[in-house]
Amino acid sequence: MRWRSSPLARRALVGGVALLLAACWDAPVRETLEVEILADGSASAELRVELDRPGEYGDDDGAAMRRRLERKARDLDTGSDSWIDRFDVEGCPRQGGAWRRDEGDLVEFRRSMRCETPELAFRVLDPAPVAVDVERERERAELVLQPLGGGPAGRRDRDRAEAEIDRWAGEVASYLNAAYALSARAARRPDLARDLWAEAMDAPSERPRDLSDADRALAAAVREGVDRTFGILRPRPGATETVDELVRNVFDPLPARLVVRLPADATANEGFEELGGSRYAVPQRSLYATWREVAGLWLAPDLLVEHVELGRAGRHDEISPAPFAAGDPRRAERAPGADEIAATLRALLERREPLRLAWRAPEPGKGGDDASVP
């Protein structure tokens, strides 16, 4: 692999469930936009596009996805991708870019610009249906993002997305019902709790004792529920997008995952995910991201989320039954039904509440920890 600069411009996992997640979890094209607000009142914006290699979709079923990746790489290389025009912002004269290839395939593309003000940097989002307001008064600054609509997808895609939400909710309901049954068994036999959950999660570091046929069946139902649920996210034969991408294109007003870096830690945060290092992300409105937000209403920890988060970080061998066996993970008297799950997901996907960050921002030259240094 190598980097080239322009003046302008899955990891191997262990266990059956882990192999499934490696094959289906991440979108083939992953776009992140990071806007940094600097202490001197200026700002920068950097786009990072990560692409799977087309060869990962080498069989006939992956031909459409392969063509999509080849077309995206070609458009980024030639400057005809829609992102390039978004960076044509007056007042942002300093621009740059870079790209990385793996055996000739474009696997990462970057585009950046330095702007006179944060408002100019956020114009890279145009024409997304979101209003951005940055205010500074004395030694306090505030950023407000107000969603005004959903994603760019049309009616047909929305109908497809609604059907997938219902299908996901049905599989999640079956999985949670199985997880509640296993939790009830573990509560009755605490001495078996670790072995029951180890059997359910295929924990690589665990060797559960011999269990009865009935106990193995309880664990298998949980494991199979995870498999079926995440099978929904695997690209279908002939598809050009994952179900997770479909849902995001319908409900998410932002064209990419948006991360905001502040010159200091936020003193107030409404709606952003904290990433550390004064970085904050807007929660994505996709099927899995929304489930991750609400899973704790019914199960905490949640085996679905544990598998995915460790798997995507390449740390699946660290999954352990210990947190599940330490206490009852059930957070409700009964497992929810599919209708309840679907309604909860839709409420989050359709939300229009503003997101807000505030931070201490001394005026340049006025001193303070966040003042710019000459």
Short mmCIF file of C-alpha atoms in Angstrom, two decimals:
data_model
loop_
_atom_site.label_atom_id
_atom_site.label_comp_id
_atom_site.label_asym_id
_atom_site.label_seq_id
_atom_site.Cartn_x
_atom_site.Cartn_y
_atom_site.Cartn_z
CA MET A 1 0.00 0.00 0.00
CA ARG A 2 1.14 3.56 -0.60
CA TRP A 3 0.02 7.13 -0.18
CA ARG A 4 0.10 9.74 -2.93
CA SER A 5 -0.52 13.40 -2.26
CA SER A 6 -2.22 15.95 -4.50
CA PRO A 7 -1.96 19.70 -4.21
CA LEU A 8 -5.77 19.72 -4.56
CA ALA A 9 -7.00 17.41 -3.88
CA ARG A 10 -11.94 -7.73 7.65
CA ARG A 11 -10.16 -8.67 9.61
CA ALA A 12 -9.92 -12.35 10.57
CA LEU A 13 -12.43 -13.17 13.29
CA VAL A 14 -13.04 -16.28 15.32
CA GLY A 15 -16.31 -18.15 15.59
CA GLY A 16 -19.31 -18.68 13.33
CA VAL A 17 -21.11 -15.48 14.27
CA ALA A 18 -17.90 -13.49 13.93
CA LEU A 19 -17.31 -14.76 10.41
CA LEU A 20 -20.85 -13.75 9.49
CA LEU A 21 -20.33 -10.25 10.86
CA ALA A 22 -17.03 -9.88 9.04
CA ALA A 23 -18.82 -10.63 5.80
CA CYS A 24 -21.77 -8.30 6.25
CA TRP A 25 -21.24 -5.55 8.76
CA ASP A 26 -19.41 -2.57 7.28
CA ALA A 27 -20.70 -0.70 4.26
CA PRO A 28 -18.49 -1.19 1.18
CA VAL A 29 -18.05 2.61 0.98
CA ARG A 30 -17.56 4.45 4.28
CA GLU A 31 -17.51 8.26 4.28
CA THR A 32 -16.56 10.45 7.25
CA LEU A 33 -16.48 14.23 7.30
CA GLU A 34 -14.58 15.89 10.14
CA VAL A 35 -14.96 19.62 10.75
CA GLU A 36 -12.45 21.15 13.16
CA ILE A 37 -13.25 24.50 14.76
CA LEU A 38 -9.99 26.21 15.68
CA ALA A 39 -9.23 28.57 18.56
CA ASP A 40 -8.46 31.48 16.22
CA GLY A 41 -11.98 31.41 14.78
CA SER A 42 -11.10 29.60 11.56
CA ALA A 43 -12.00 26.01 10.72
CA SER A 44 -11.05 23.07 8.53
CA ALA A 45 -12.99 20.24 6.92
CA GLU A 46 -11.60 16.86 5.90
CA LEU A 47 -13.44 14.12 4.04
CA ARG A 48 -12.23 10.52 4.33
CA VAL A 49 -13.67 7.91 1.97
CA GLU A 50 -12.77 4.27 2.64
CA LEU A 51 -13.56 1.67 -0.01
CA ASP A 52 -13.54 -2.11 -0.01
CA ARG A 53 -11.44 -3.62 -2.76
CA PRO A 54 -13.63 -4.69 -5.70
CA GLY A 55 -11.99 -8.11 -5.60
CA GLU A 56 -13.71 -8.81 -2.28
CA TYR A 57 -16.90 -9.18 -4.32
CA GLY A 58 -15.43 -11.51 -6.90
CA ASP A 59 -18.27 -13.95 -7.55
CA ASP A 60 -21.29 -13.40 -9.81
CA ASP A 61 -23.48 -12.39 -6.86
CA GLY A 62 -21.11 -9.51 -6.13
CA ALA A 63 -20.83 -8.15 -9.68
CA ALA A 64 -23.13 -5.17 -9.04
CA MET A 65 -21.29 -4.21 -5.85
CA ARG A 66 -17.98 -4.59 -7.64
CA ARG A 67 -19.11 -2.21 -10.39
CA ARG A 68 -20.26 0.29 -7.77
CA LEU A 69 -16.84 0.28 -6.10
CA GLU A 70 -15.03 0.61 -9.42
CA ARG A 71 -17.27 3.52 -10.42
CA LYS A 72 -16.80 5.29 -7.07
CA ALA A 73 -13.01 4.93 -7.29
CA ARG A 74 -13.01 6.20 -10.87
CA ASP A 75 -15.12 9.24 -9.97
CA LEU A 76 -12.83 10.11 -7.05
CA ASP A 77 -9.75 9.69 -9.25
CA THR A 78 -11.10 11.88 -12.04
CA GLY A 79 -12.65 14.53 -9.81
CA SER A 80 -16.20 13.85 -11.00
CA ASP A 81 -17.50 12.60 -7.64
CA SER A 82 -20.16 14.85 -6.09
CA TRP A 83 -17.94 15.47 -3.06
CA ILE A 84 -15.43 17.38 -5.17
CA ASP A 85 -17.96 20.11 -6.00
CA ARG A 86 -18.98 20.34 -2.33
CA PHE A 87 -15.43 21.47 -1.51
CA ASP A 88 -15.65 24.38 -3.97
CA VAL A 89 -16.40 26.92 -1.23
CA GLU A 90 -15.43 30.58 -1.49
CA GLY A 91 -13.46 31.62 1.56
CA CYS A 92 -11.72 28.23 1.81
CA PRO A 93 -8.67 28.77 -0.42
CA ARG A 94 -6.31 26.24 1.17
CA GLN A 95 -7.21 22.81 -0.18
CA GLY A 96 -5.44 19.48 -0.31
CA GLY A 97 -5.95 15.78 -0.81
CA ALA A 98 -4.37 12.36 -0.66
CA TRP A 99 -5.19 8.81 -1.59
CA ARG A 100 -4.03 5.30 -0.73
CA ARG A 101 -3.99 2.25 -2.99
CA ASP A 102 -3.73 -1.46 -2.34
CA GLU A 103 -2.35 -3.38 -5.32
CA GLY A 104 -3.69 -0.68 -7.61
CA ASP A 105 -7.15 -0.44 -6.03
CA LEU A 106 -8.15 2.87 -4.44
CA VAL A 107 -8.96 2.03 -0.81
CA GLU A 108 -8.85 5.48 0.82
CA PHE A 109 -9.36 9.01 -0.47
CA ARG A 110 -9.02 12.27 1.44
CA ARG A 111 -9.96 15.83 0.62
CA SER A 112 -9.45 18.79 2.95
CA MET A 113 -9.84 22.55 3.08
CA ARG A 114 -9.04 25.38 5.50
CA CYS A 115 -11.73 28.05 5.87
CA GLU A 116 -11.93 31.52 7.33
CA THR A 117 -14.91 30.64 9.53
CA PRO A 118 -16.71 27.50 10.79
CA GLU A 119 -19.82 28.54 8.85
CA LEU A 120 -17.85 28.28 5.60
CA ALA A 121 -16.45 24.88 6.54
CA PHE A 122 -19.93 23.51 7.20
CA ARG A 123 -21.03 24.57 3.71
CA VAL A 124 -19.47 21.33 2.53
CA LEU A 125 -22.73 19.75 3.72
CA ASP A 126 -24.83 21.67 1.17
CA PRO A 127 -27.44 20.85 -0.06
CA ALA A 128 -28.20 18.46 2.82
CA PRO A 129 -31.40 19.33 4.74
CA VAL A 130 -29.69 20.49 7.92
CA ALA A 131 -29.24 24.02 9.28
CA VAL A 132 -25.94 24.86 10.98
CA ASP A 133 -25.52 27.81 13.32
CA VAL A 134 -22.26 28.80 15.04
CA GLU A 135 -22.38 31.65 17.55
CA ARG A 136 -19.64 33.21 19.61
CA GLU A 137 -20.29 35.66 22.44
CA ARG A 138 -17.56 36.87 24.78
CA GLU A 139 -15.75 33.71 25.87
CA ARG A 140 -18.45 31.22 24.96
CA ALA A 141 -19.17 29.53 21.63
CA GLU A 142 -22.03 27.30 20.55
CA LEU A 143 -22.76 25.03 17.59
CA VAL A 144 -26.33 23.99 16.77
CA LEU A 145 -27.25 21.49 14.05
CA GLN A 146 -30.94 21.36 13.19
CA PRO A 147 -32.10 18.44 10.98
CA LEU A 148 -34.77 19.63 8.55
CA GLY A 149 -35.57 16.40 6.75
CA GLY A 150 -34.37 12.93 5.91
CA GLY A 151 -32.00 11.44 3.39
CA PRO A 152 -32.04 11.79 -0.42
CA ALA A 153 -33.74 8.45 -1.17
CA GLY A 154 -37.11 8.43 -2.92
CA ARG A 155 -40.47 6.85 -2.17
CA ARG A 156 -39.59 3.42 -3.55
CA ASP A 157 -36.47 3.18 -1.41
CA ARG A 158 -38.41 4.38 1.62
CA ASP A 159 -40.93 1.57 1.14
CA ARG A 160 -38.06 -0.92 0.92
CA ALA A 161 -36.45 0.54 4.04
CA GLU A 162 -39.71 0.35 5.99
CA ALA A 163 -40.04 -3.33 5.08
CA GLU A 164 -36.46 -4.01 6.22
CA ILE A 165 -37.10 -2.25 9.55
CA ASP A 166 -40.08 -4.54 10.12
CA ARG A 167 -38.03 -7.60 9.16
CA TRP A 168 -35.18 -6.56 11.45
CA ALA A 169 -37.62 -5.92 14.32
CA GLY A 170 -39.11 -9.39 13.87
CA GLU A 171 -35.71 -11.10 14.01
CA VAL A 172 -34.60 -8.97 16.97
CA ALA A 173 -37.80 -9.86 18.83
CA SER A 174 -37.08 -13.57 18.32
CA TYR A 175 -33.48 -13.10 19.45
CA LEU A 176 -34.49 -11.14 22.57
CA ASN A 177 -37.12 -13.73 23.44
CA ALA A 178 -34.39 -16.39 23.30
CA ALA A 179 -32.00 -14.21 25.31
CA TYR A 180 -34.65 -13.67 27.99
CA ALA A 181 -35.25 -17.42 28.20
CA LEU A 182 -31.51 -18.04 28.59
CA SER A 183 -31.26 -15.27 31.20
CA ALA A 184 -34.13 -16.80 33.18
CA ARG A 185 -32.37 -20.17 33.17
CA ALA A 186 -29.11 -18.53 34.31
CA ALA A 187 -30.97 -16.72 37.10
CA ARG A 188 -32.36 -20.03 38.34
CA ARG A 189 -28.94 -21.72 38.09
CA PRO A 190 -26.26 -19.09 38.75
CA ASP A 191 -23.65 -21.85 38.80
CA LEU A 192 -24.37 -22.48 35.11
CA ALA A 193 -24.65 -18.84 34.02
CA ARG A 194 -21.14 -18.47 32.60
CA ASP A 195 -21.32 -21.78 30.75
CA LEU A 196 -24.72 -20.97 29.27
CA TRP A 197 -23.58 -17.63 27.88
CA ALA A 198 -20.25 -19.05 26.71
CA GLU A 199 -22.17 -21.65 24.73
CA ALA A 200 -24.44 -18.95 23.27
CA MET A 201 -21.64 -16.66 22.10
CA ASP A 202 -19.02 -19.14 20.86
CA ALA A 203 -16.52 -17.38 23.14
CA PRO A 204 -13.07 -18.42 21.84
CA SER A 205 -11.47 -18.27 25.30
CA GLU A 206 -14.13 -20.39 27.00
CA ARG A 207 -14.66 -24.12 27.23
CA PRO A 208 -18.11 -24.52 28.73
CA ARG A 209 -18.83 -27.64 30.71
CA ASP A 210 -21.14 -30.27 29.31
CA LEU A 211 -24.66 -28.92 29.38
CA SER A 212 -27.97 -30.73 29.13
CA ASP A 213 -29.69 -30.93 25.76
CA ALA A 214 -32.28 -28.42 26.99
CA ASP A 215 -29.61 -25.93 28.06
CA ARG A 216 -27.73 -26.31 24.79
CA ALA A 217 -30.97 -25.67 22.93
CA LEU A 218 -31.52 -22.43 24.87
CA ALA A 219 -28.00 -21.26 24.01
CA ALA A 220 -28.35 -22.31 20.37
CA ALA A 221 -31.54 -20.26 20.03
CA VAL A 222 -29.65 -17.13 21.11
CA ARG A 223 -26.74 -17.85 18.79
CA GLU A 224 -29.03 -18.51 15.84
CA GLY A 225 -30.96 -15.33 16.61
CA VAL A 226 -27.75 -13.32 16.25
CA ASP A 227 -26.98 -15.07 12.97
CA ARG A 228 -30.41 -14.43 11.47
CA THR A 229 -30.55 -10.81 12.57
CA PHE A 230 -27.22 -9.86 11.10
CA GLY A 231 -27.93 -11.91 8.02
CA ILE A 232 -30.30 -9.06 7.13
CA LEU A 233 -27.33 -6.70 6.84
CA ARG A 234 -25.36 -8.92 4.47
CA PRO A 235 -25.45 -7.64 0.85
CA ARG A 236 -28.02 -9.55 -1.18
CA PRO A 237 -27.01 -11.21 -4.45
CA GLY A 238 -27.00 -8.52 -7.12
CA ALA A 239 -27.37 -5.65 -4.62
CA THR A 240 -25.40 -2.42 -4.87
CA GLU A 241 -25.91 -1.42 -1.23
CA THR A 242 -26.42 -2.99 2.18
CA VAL A 243 -29.69 -2.73 4.08
CA ASP A 244 -27.91 -0.52 6.62
CA GLU A 245 -26.99 1.89 3.82
CA LEU A 246 -30.53 1.79 2.44
CA VAL A 247 -32.01 2.84 5.78
CA ARG A 248 -29.42 5.59 6.22
CA ASN A 249 -30.09 6.98 2.73
CA VAL A 250 -33.77 7.24 3.63
CA PHE A 251 -33.57 8.71 7.14
CA ASP A 252 -30.17 10.41 7.62
CA PRO A 253 -30.03 14.03 6.40
CA LEU A 254 -26.22 14.08 6.45
CA PRO A 255 -24.23 12.84 3.43
CA ALA A 256 -21.54 11.25 5.62
CA ARG A 257 -20.75 10.47 9.22
CA LEU A 258 -20.11 13.90 10.72
CA VAL A 259 -17.46 14.43 13.39
CA VAL A 260 -16.84 17.83 14.99
CA ARG A 261 -13.54 18.65 16.72
CA LEU A 262 -13.61 21.59 19.12
CA PRO A 263 -10.68 23.68 20.40
CA ALA A 264 -11.62 22.56 23.93
CA ASP A 265 -13.83 19.98 25.57
CA ALA A 266 -17.52 20.80 25.36
CA THR A 267 -19.12 22.39 28.40
CA ALA A 268 -22.55 21.32 27.13
CA ASN A 269 -23.51 18.49 24.81
CA GLU A 270 -26.99 17.67 23.58
CA GLY A 271 -27.26 14.75 21.17
CA PHE A 272 -23.64 14.19 20.10
CA GLU A 273 -21.61 11.04 20.76
CA GLU A 274 -18.42 11.76 22.73
CA LEU A 275 -15.36 10.30 20.99
CA GLY A 276 -12.66 11.76 23.24
CA GLY A 277 -10.01 14.33 22.41
CA SER A 278 -12.64 17.10 22.09
CA ARG A 279 -14.24 15.18 19.19
CA TYR A 280 -17.99 14.64 18.90
CA ALA A 281 -20.00 12.68 16.34
CA VAL A 282 -23.56 13.05 15.11
CA PRO A 283 -25.31 9.68 15.63
CA GLN A 284 -25.96 8.04 12.28
CA ARG A 285 -29.50 7.12 11.39
CA SER A 286 -28.93 3.60 10.13
CA LEU A 287 -30.49 0.33 11.16
CA TYR A 288 -27.65 -0.96 13.31
CA ALA A 289 -26.60 2.42 14.76
CA THR A 290 -30.17 3.05 15.89
CA TRP A 291 -30.43 -0.43 17.40
CA ARG A 292 -27.21 0.21 19.32
CA GLU A 293 -28.84 3.29 20.86
CA VAL A 294 -31.93 1.46 22.09
CA ALA A 295 -30.68 -2.06 22.82
CA GLY A 296 -30.05 -1.21 26.47
CA LEU A 297 -33.75 -0.64 27.00
CA TRP A 298 -34.23 -4.41 26.96
CA LEU A 299 -30.85 -6.12 27.35
CA ALA A 300 -27.61 -4.76 28.80
CA PRO A 301 -25.12 -5.90 27.84
CA ASP A 302 -26.52 -6.92 24.47
CA LEU A 303 -24.91 -9.84 22.66
CA LEU A 304 -25.66 -8.39 19.22
CA VAL A 305 -23.86 -5.16 20.02
CA GLU A 306 -20.99 -6.94 21.78
CA HIS A 307 -20.29 -9.14 18.75
CA VAL A 308 -20.40 -6.27 16.28
CA GLU A 309 -18.39 -3.70 18.22
CA LEU A 310 -15.62 -6.14 19.12
CA GLY A 311 -15.72 -7.70 15.66
CA ARG A 312 -15.39 -4.43 13.76
CA ALA A 313 -12.46 -3.49 16.04
CA GLY A 314 -10.74 -6.80 15.26
CA ARG A 315 -11.04 -7.87 18.91
CA HIS A 316 -13.61 -10.64 18.70
CA ASP A 317 -11.38 -13.01 20.64
CA GLU A 318 -11.96 -10.73 23.65
CA ILE A 319 -15.67 -11.46 23.88
CA SER A 320 -16.47 -12.94 27.26
CA PRO A 321 -19.52 -14.33 29.05
CA ALA A 322 -18.38 -12.68 32.30
CA PRO A 323 -20.50 -9.48 32.04
CA PHE A 324 -23.58 -11.53 31.16
CA ALA A 325 -23.05 -14.03 33.95
CA ALA A 326 -22.28 -11.35 36.56
CA GLY A 327 -25.91 -10.29 36.74
CA ASP A 328 -29.21 -10.58 34.96
CA PRO A 329 -28.92 -8.62 31.67
CA ARG A 330 -32.70 -8.30 31.29
CA ARG A 331 -33.90 -4.70 31.63
CA ALA A 332 -37.64 -5.25 31.27
CA GLU A 333 -40.20 -7.62 32.72
CA ARG A 334 -40.70 -9.26 29.36
CA ALA A 335 -39.04 -9.32 25.96
CA PRO A 336 -40.53 -6.74 23.58
CA GLY A 337 -42.56 -7.70 20.55
CA ALA A 338 -41.69 -6.81 16.97
CA ASP A 339 -44.18 -3.92 16.84
CA GLU A 340 -42.68 -2.29 19.94
CA ILE A 341 -39.16 -2.62 18.58
CA ALA A 342 -40.10 -1.24 15.15
CA ALA A 343 -41.93 1.73 16.68
CA THR A 344 -38.94 2.56 18.90
CA LEU A 345 -36.53 2.41 15.95
CA ARG A 346 -38.75 4.58 13.76
CA ALA A 347 -39.09 7.22 16.47
CA LEU A 348 -35.31 7.62 16.56
CA LEU A 349 -34.87 7.47 12.79
CA GLU A 350 -37.46 10.22 12.30
CA ARG A 351 -36.29 12.55 15.10
CA ARG A 352 -35.77 16.22 14.32
CA GLU A 353 -34.44 17.56 17.62
CA PRO A 354 -31.49 19.97 17.31
CA LEU A 355 -28.01 18.86 18.38
CA ARG A 356 -25.93 21.31 20.39
CA LEU A 357 -22.35 21.77 21.56
CA ALA A 358 -21.05 24.63 23.70
CA TRP A 359 -17.45 25.34 24.72
CA ARG A 360 -15.24 27.97 26.28
CA ALA A 361 -13.67 30.08 23.55
CA PRO A 362 -11.57 33.06 24.68
CA GLU A 363 -11.10 35.65 21.97
CA PRO A 364 -7.67 35.38 20.30
CA GLY A 365 -5.11 37.40 22.21
CA LYS A 366 -7.25 37.65 25.35
CA GLY A 367 -5.51 34.81 27.20
CA GLY A 368 -6.99 31.64 28.67
CA ASP A 369 -6.14 28.03 28.06
CA ASP A 370 -7.85 28.03 24.66
CA ALA A 371 -6.45 31.26 23.30
CA SER A 372 -4.38 30.99 20.14
CA VAL A 373 -0.61 31.20 20.49
CA PRO A 374 1.18 33.74 18.26
#
